[in-house]
CSV table of C-alpha atoms in Angstrom, one decimal:
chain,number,residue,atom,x,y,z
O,1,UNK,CA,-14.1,-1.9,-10.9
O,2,UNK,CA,-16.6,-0.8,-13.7
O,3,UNK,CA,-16.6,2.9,-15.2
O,4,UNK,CA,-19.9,3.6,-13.7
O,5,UNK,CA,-17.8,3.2,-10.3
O,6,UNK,CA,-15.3,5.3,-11.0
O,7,UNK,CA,-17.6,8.1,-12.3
O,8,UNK,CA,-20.1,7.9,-9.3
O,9,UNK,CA,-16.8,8.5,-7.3
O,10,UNK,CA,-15.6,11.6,-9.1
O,11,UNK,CA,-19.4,12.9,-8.9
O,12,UNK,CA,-19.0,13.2,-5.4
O,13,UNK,CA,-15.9,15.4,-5.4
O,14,UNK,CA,-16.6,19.3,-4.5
O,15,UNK,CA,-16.9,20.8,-7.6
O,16,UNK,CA,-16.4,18.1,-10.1
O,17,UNK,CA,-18.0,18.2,-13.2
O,18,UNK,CA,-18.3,15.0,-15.6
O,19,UNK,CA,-19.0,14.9,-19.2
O,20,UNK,CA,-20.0,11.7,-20.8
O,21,UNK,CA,-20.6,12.9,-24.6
O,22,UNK,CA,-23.3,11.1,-26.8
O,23,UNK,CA,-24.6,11.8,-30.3
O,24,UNK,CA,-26.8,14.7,-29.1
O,25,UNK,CA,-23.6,16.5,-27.3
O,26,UNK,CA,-22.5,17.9,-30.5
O,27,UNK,CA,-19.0,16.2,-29.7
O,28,UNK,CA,-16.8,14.3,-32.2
O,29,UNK,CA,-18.4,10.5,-32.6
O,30,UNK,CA,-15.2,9.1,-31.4
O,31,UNK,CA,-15.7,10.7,-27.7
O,32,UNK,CA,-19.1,9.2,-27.0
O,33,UNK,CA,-19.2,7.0,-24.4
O,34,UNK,CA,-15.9,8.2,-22.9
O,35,UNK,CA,-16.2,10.4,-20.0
O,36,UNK,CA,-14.0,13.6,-19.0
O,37,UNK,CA,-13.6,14.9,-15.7
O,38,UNK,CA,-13.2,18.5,-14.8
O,39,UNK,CA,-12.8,21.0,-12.1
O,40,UNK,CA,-15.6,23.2,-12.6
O,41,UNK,CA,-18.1,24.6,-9.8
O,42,UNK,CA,-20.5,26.6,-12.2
O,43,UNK,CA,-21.1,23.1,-14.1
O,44,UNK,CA,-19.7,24.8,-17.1
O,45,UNK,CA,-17.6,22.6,-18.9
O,46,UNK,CA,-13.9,24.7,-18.9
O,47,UNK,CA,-13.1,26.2,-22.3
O,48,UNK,CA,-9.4,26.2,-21.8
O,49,UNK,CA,-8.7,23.5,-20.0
O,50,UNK,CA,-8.0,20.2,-20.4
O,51,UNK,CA,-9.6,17.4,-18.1
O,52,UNK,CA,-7.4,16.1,-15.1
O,53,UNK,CA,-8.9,12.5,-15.7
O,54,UNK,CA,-10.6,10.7,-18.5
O,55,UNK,CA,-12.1,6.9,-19.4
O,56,UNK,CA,-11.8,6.4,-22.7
O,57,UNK,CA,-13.9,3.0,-24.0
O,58,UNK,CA,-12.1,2.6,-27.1
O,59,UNK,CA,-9.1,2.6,-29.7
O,60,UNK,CA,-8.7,6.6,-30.9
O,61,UNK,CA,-7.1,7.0,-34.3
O,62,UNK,CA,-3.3,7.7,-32.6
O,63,UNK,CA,-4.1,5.6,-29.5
O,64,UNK,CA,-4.4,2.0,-30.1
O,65,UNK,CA,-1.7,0.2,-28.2
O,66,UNK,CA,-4.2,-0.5,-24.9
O,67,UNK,CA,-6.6,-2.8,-27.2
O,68,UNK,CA,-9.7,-0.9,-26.1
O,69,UNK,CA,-11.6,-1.9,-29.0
O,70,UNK,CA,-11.5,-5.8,-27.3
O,71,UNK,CA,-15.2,-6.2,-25.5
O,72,UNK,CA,-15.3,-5.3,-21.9
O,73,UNK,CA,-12.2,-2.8,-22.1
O,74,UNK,CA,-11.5,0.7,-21.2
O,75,UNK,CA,-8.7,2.8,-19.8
O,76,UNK,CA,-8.6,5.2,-16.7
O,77,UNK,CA,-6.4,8.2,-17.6
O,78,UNK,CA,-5.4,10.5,-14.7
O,79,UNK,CA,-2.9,13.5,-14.8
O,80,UNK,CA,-1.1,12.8,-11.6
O,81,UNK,CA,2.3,15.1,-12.5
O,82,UNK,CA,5.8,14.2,-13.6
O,83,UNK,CA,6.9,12.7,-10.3
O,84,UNK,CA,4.6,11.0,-8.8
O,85,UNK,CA,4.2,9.4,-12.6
O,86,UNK,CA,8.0,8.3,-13.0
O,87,UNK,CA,7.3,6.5,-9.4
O,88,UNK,CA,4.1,4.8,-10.0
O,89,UNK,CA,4.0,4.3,-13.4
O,90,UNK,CA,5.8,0.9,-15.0
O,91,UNK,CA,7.1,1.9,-18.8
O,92,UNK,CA,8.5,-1.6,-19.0
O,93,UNK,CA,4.4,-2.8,-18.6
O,94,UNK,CA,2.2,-3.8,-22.0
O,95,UNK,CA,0.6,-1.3,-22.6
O,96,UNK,CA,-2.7,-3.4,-23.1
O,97,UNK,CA,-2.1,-5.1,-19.5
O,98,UNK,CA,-5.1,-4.9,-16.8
O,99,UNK,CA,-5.0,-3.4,-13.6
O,100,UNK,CA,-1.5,-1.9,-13.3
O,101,UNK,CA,-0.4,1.4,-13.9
O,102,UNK,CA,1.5,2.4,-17.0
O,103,UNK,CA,2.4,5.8,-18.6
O,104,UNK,CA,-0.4,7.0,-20.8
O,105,UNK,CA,0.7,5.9,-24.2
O,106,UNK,CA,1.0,9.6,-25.6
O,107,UNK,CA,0.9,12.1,-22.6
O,108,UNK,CA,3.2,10.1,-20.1
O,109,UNK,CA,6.3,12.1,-20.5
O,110,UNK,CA,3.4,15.1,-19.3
O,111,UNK,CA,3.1,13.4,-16.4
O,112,UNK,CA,-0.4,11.5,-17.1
O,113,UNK,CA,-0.9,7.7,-16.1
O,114,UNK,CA,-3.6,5.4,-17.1
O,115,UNK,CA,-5.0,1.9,-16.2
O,116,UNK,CA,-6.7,-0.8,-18.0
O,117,UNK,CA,-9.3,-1.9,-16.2
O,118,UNK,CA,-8.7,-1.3,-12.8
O,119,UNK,CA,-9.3,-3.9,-10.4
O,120,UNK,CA,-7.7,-5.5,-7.0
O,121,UNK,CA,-4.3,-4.1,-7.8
O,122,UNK,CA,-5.6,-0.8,-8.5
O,123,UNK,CA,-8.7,0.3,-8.0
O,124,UNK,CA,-8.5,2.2,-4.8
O,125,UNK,CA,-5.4,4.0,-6.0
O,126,UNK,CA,-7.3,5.0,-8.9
O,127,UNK,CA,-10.0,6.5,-7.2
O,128,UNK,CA,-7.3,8.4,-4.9
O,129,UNK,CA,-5.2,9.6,-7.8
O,130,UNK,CA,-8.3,11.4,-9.0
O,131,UNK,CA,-9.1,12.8,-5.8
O,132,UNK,CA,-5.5,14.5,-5.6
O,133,UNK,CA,-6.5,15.7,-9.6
O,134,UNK,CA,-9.8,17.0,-9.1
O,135,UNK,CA,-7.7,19.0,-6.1
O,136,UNK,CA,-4.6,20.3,-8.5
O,137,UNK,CA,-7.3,21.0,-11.1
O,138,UNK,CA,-9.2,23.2,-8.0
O,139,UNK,CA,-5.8,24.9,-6.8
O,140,UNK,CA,-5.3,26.0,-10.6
O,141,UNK,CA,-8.4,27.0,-11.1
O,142,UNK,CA,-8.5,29.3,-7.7
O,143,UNK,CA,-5.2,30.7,-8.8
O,144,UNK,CA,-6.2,31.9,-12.2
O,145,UNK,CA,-9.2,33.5,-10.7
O,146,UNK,CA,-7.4,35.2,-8.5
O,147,UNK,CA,-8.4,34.0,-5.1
O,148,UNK,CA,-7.2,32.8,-1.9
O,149,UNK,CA,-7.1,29.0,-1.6
């Protein structure tokens, strides 16, 4: 599965809004490329709230143990909650292993799981996981507002 897949997917959720920063985004250099993924019908990116999935195409300063800075690498990061997390998610698994699901390196204990290069094993789970995201991310959003879901 390549990112463009993944990010053609979430473009078709209700409501989904997905940033891809580059040099003219006025976002830090180290985000550019990577893409963020947020519940937001206006098109506005949110101001207080965090993406519910993300594809990050290299090493960050505090985040190097998936080897994204190896060619053809990049990890799917999806908040999918403590539970289902602690049942999906293998801690014993390399962090830099491909196509299984691991907690995310730094925000697993908050429930987040991530992927290295999703494929056979994977893929459509990824793609579902976000789905089930983009529709907590909704249901928060329709609660803070004040509406009816």
């Amino acid at each position: 599965m390549r990112m463009k897949e993944i990010v053609d997917a979430v473009r078709t959720f209700e409501g989904a809004l997905v940033v891809i920063p580059d040099s003219a985004s006025g976002a830090p250099e180290v985000a550019w490329g990577d893409a963020f993924f947020y519940y937001a019908p206006d098109g506005v990116m949110p101001k207080r709230t965090q993406p519910y999935g993300t594809i990050i195409t290299k090493d960050y300063p505090d985040d190097t143990s998936s080897r994204l800075d190896e060619p053809d690498r990049f990890r799917v990061n999806i908040h999918v909650g403590r539970d289902r997390a602690a049942q999906v998610a293998d801690a014993d698994t390399d962090p830099a292993t491909t196509d299984r699901f691991i907690p995310h390196p730094l925000y697993g204990a908050a429930g987040w799981v991530c992927v290295v290069n999703p494929a056979e094993a994977t893929a459509e789970q990824v793609v579902s996981f976000l789905a089930r995201a983009h529709d907590d991310a909704r249901a928060r959003s329709t609660r803070r507002s004040g509406e009816e879901s």
